[in-house]
Coordinates of C-alpha atoms and ligand atoms in Angstrom, one line a residue:
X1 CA 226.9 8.6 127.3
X2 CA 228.0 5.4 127.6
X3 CA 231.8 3.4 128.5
X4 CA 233.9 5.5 125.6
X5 CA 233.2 9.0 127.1
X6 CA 235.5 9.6 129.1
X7 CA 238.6 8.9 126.3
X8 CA 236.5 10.8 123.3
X9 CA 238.9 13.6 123.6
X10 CA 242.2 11.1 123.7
X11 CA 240.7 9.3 120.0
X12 CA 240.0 13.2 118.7
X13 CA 243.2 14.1 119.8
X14 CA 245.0 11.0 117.6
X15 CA 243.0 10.4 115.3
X16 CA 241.0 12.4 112.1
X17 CA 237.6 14.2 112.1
X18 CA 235.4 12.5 109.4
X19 CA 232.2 13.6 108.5
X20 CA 229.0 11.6 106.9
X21 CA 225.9 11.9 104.9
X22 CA 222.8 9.5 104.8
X23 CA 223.3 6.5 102.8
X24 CA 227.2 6.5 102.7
X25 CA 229.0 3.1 103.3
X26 CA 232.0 3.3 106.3
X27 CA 232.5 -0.1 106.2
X28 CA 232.2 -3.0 104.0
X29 CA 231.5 -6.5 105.5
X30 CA 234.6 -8.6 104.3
X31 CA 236.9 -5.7 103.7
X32 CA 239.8 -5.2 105.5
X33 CA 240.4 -3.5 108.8
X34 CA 241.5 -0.4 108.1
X35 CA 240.5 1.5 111.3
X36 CA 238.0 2.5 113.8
X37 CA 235.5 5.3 113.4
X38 CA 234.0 7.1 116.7
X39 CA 230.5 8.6 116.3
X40 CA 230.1 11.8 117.7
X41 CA 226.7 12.5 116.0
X42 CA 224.7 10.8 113.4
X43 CA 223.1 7.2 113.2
X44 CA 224.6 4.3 111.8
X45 CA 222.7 0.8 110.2
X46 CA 224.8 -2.7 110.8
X47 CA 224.3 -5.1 108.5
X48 CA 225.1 -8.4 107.5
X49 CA 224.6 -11.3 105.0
X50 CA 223.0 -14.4 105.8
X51 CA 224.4 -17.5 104.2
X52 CA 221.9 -16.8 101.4
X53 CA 222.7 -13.7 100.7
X54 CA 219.3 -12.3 102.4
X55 CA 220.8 -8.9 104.5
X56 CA 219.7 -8.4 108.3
X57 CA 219.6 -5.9 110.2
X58 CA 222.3 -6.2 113.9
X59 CA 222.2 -2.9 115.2
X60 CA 221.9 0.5 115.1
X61 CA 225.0 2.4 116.8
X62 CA 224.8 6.0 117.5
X63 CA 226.5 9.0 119.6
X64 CA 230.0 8.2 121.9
X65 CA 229.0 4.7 119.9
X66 CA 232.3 3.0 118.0
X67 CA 232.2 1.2 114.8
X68 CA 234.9 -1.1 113.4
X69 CA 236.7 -2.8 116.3
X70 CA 236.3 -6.2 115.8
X71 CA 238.4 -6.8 113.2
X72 CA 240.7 -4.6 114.4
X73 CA 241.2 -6.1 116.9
X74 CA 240.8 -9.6 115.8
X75 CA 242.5 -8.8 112.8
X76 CA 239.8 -11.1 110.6
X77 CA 237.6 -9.3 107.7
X78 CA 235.3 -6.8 108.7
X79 CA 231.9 -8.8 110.4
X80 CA 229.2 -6.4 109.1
X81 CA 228.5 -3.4 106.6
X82 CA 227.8 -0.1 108.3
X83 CA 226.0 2.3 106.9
X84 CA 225.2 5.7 107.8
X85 CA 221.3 6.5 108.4
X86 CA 221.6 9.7 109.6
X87 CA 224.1 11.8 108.6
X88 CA 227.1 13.6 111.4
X89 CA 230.6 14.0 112.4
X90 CA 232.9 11.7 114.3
X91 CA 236.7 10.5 114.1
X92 CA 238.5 7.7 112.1
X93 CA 241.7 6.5 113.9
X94 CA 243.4 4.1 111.9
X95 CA 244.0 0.7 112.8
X96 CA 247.6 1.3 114.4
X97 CA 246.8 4.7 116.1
X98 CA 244.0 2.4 117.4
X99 CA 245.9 -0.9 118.2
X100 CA 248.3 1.9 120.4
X101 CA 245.4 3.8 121.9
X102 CA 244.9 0.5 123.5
X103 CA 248.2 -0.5 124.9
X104 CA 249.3 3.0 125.9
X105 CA 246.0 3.7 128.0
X106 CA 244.9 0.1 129.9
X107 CA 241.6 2.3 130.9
X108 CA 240.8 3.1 126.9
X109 CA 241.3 -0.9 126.1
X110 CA 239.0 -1.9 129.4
X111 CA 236.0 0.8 128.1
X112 CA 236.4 -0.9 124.9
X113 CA 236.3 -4.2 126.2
X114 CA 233.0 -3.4 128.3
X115 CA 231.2 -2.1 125.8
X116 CA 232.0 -5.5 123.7
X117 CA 231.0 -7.2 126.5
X118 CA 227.2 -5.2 126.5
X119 CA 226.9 -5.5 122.8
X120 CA 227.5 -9.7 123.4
X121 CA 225.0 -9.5 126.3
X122 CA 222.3 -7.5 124.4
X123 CA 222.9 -9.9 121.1
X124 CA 222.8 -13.3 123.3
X125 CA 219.1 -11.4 125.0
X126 CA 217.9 -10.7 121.3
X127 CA 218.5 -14.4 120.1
X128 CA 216.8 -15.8 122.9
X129 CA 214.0 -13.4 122.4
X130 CA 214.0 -14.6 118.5
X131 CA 213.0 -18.1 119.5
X132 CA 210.8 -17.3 122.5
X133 CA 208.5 -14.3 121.9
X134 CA 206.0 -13.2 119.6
X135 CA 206.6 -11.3 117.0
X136 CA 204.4 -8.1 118.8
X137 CA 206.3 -8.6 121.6
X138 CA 210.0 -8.7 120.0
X139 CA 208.6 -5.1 118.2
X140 CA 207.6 -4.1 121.4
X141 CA 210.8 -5.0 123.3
X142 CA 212.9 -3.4 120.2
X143 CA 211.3 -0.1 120.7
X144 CA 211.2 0.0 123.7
X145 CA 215.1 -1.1 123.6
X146 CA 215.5 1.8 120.8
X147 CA 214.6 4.6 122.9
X148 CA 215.6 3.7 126.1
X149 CA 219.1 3.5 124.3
X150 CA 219.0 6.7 122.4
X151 CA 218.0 8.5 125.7
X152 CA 220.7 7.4 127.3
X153 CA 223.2 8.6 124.7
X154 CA 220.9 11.6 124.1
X155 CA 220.8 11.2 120.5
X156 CA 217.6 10.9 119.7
X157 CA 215.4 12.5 122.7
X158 CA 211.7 12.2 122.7
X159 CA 210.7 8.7 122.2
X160 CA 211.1 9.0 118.4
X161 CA 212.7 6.0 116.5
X162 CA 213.3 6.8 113.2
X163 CA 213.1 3.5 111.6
X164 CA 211.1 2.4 108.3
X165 CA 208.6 -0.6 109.0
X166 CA 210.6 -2.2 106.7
X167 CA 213.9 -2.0 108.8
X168 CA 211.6 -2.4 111.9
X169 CA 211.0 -5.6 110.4
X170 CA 214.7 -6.8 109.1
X171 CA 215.7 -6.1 112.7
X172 CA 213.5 -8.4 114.4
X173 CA 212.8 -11.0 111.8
X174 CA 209.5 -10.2 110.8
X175 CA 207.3 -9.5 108.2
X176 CA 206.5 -6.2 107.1
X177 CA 202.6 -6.9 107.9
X178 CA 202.8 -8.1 110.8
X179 CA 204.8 -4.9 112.1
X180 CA 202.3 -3.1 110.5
X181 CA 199.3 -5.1 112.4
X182 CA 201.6 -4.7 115.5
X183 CA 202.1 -1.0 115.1
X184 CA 198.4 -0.4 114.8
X185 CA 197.7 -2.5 117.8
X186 CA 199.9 -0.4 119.8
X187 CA 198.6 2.4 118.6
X188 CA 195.0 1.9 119.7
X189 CA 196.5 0.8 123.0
X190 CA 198.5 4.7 123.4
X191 CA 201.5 2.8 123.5
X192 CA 203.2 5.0 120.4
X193 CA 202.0 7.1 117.8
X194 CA 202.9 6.3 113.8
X195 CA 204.1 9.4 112.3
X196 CA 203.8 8.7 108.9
X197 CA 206.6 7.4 106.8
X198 CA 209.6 6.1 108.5
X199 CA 208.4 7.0 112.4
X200 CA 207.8 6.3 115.5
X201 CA 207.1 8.1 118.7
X202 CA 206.9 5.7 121.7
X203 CA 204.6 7.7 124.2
X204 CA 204.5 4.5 127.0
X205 CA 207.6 2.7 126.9
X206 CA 206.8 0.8 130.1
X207 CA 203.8 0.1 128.3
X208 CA 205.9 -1.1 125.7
X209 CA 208.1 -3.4 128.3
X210 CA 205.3 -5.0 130.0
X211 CA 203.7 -6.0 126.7
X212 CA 207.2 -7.3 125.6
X213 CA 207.4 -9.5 128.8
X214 CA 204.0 -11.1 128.2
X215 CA 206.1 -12.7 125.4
Ligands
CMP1 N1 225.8 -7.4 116.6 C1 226.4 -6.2 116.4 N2 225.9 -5.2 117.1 C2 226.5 -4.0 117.0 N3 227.6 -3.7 116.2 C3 228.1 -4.7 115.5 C4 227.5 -6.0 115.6 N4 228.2 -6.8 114.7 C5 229.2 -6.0 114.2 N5 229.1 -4.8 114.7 C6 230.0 -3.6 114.3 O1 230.1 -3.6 112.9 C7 231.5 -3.5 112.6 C8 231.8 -4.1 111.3 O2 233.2 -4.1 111.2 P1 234.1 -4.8 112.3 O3 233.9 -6.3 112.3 O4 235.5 -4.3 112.3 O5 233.5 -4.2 113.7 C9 232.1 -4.4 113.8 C10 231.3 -3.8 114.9 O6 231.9 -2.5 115.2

């Protein structure tokens, strides 16, 4: 659930059902803007390159999540590769069906504009949290983040976060290491469980928060 619900039917209605798998590329950072794409189910990984070329990890977006606005609505090149983690089904409305969505239904344009706005506010909070936390307590704040976000959309219910330690690490700018020392330590503490390869289970995510605010 989020801002988007509520119009989900209106961007089915205009636009075309798409489908994904795991590992497939929907957008390309510096292509153009072709169009939007509305995820109904399914995960999605943003990326994007640093001035070295080095990739990082933005986001993940998921269910009633959509991908692709910004440049279509700034018209510039696309900001950020997305690509699909989990596979599902959504829509693609092309740029114009999109671009009219907007003008024809002022309530459609202000859900998209508010969930911009949250995506600005939750970046600005992640780049302050870069400079002034620990790295255990940026992991802990992401996960805790993670699931609180996918139970909210109800995309990913039960604590789980299915991230590698090495994405785990892209997205908060830390070595793989010290995740891994991080992941043990809040193990031992019944903070989350490791489920082998590529897993998470957060079992205490207030745990997880007051941890993350000890910075
Ligand atoms: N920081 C971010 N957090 C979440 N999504 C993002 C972020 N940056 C870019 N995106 C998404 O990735 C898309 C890449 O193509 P666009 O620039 O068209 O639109 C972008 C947004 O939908």
């Amino acid at each position: 659930m989020n801002e988007l619900t509520d119009y989900a039917g209106l961007i089915r209605g205009v636009g075309r059902p798409a489908s994904w798998r795991p590992g497939q590329v929907l957008i390309r950072e510096q292509g153009a803007p072709d169009g939007v794409f509305l995820i109904g189910t399914g995960l999605v990984k943003i990326t994007a390159s640093a001035v070295n070329g080095r990739t990082g990890i933005l986001a993940w977006r998921g269910s009633g999540e959509l991908i692709g606005e910004q440049s279509c609505l700034d018209g510039g090149p696309r900001s950020a590769t997305a690509v699909v983690t989990r596979g599902g089904t959504g829509t693609f409305l092309a740029a114009r069906e999109f671009a009219q969505l907007m003008r024809e239904h002022p309530g459609f344009a202000e859900s998209v504009l508010r969930s911009m706005s949250v995506r600005l506010r939750e970046a600005a909070q992640e780049r302050v949290d870069l400079g002034a936390l620990s790295v255990g307590a940026r992991i802990a704040a992401f996960v805790a983040r993670y699931v609180r976000r996918d139970a909210k959309s109800g995309s990913m219910p039960g604590g789980v976060v299915d991230l590698t330690q090495q994405e785990l690490a892209e997205a908060v700018g830390a070595s793989r290491e010290s995740v891994f020392r991080a992941l043990q330590d809040f193990e031992e503490r019944g903070w989350l469980r490791r489920d082998g390869r590529g897993s998470i289970t957060a079992l205490d995510v207030p745990g997880l928060e007051a941890r993350a605010r000890k910075g």
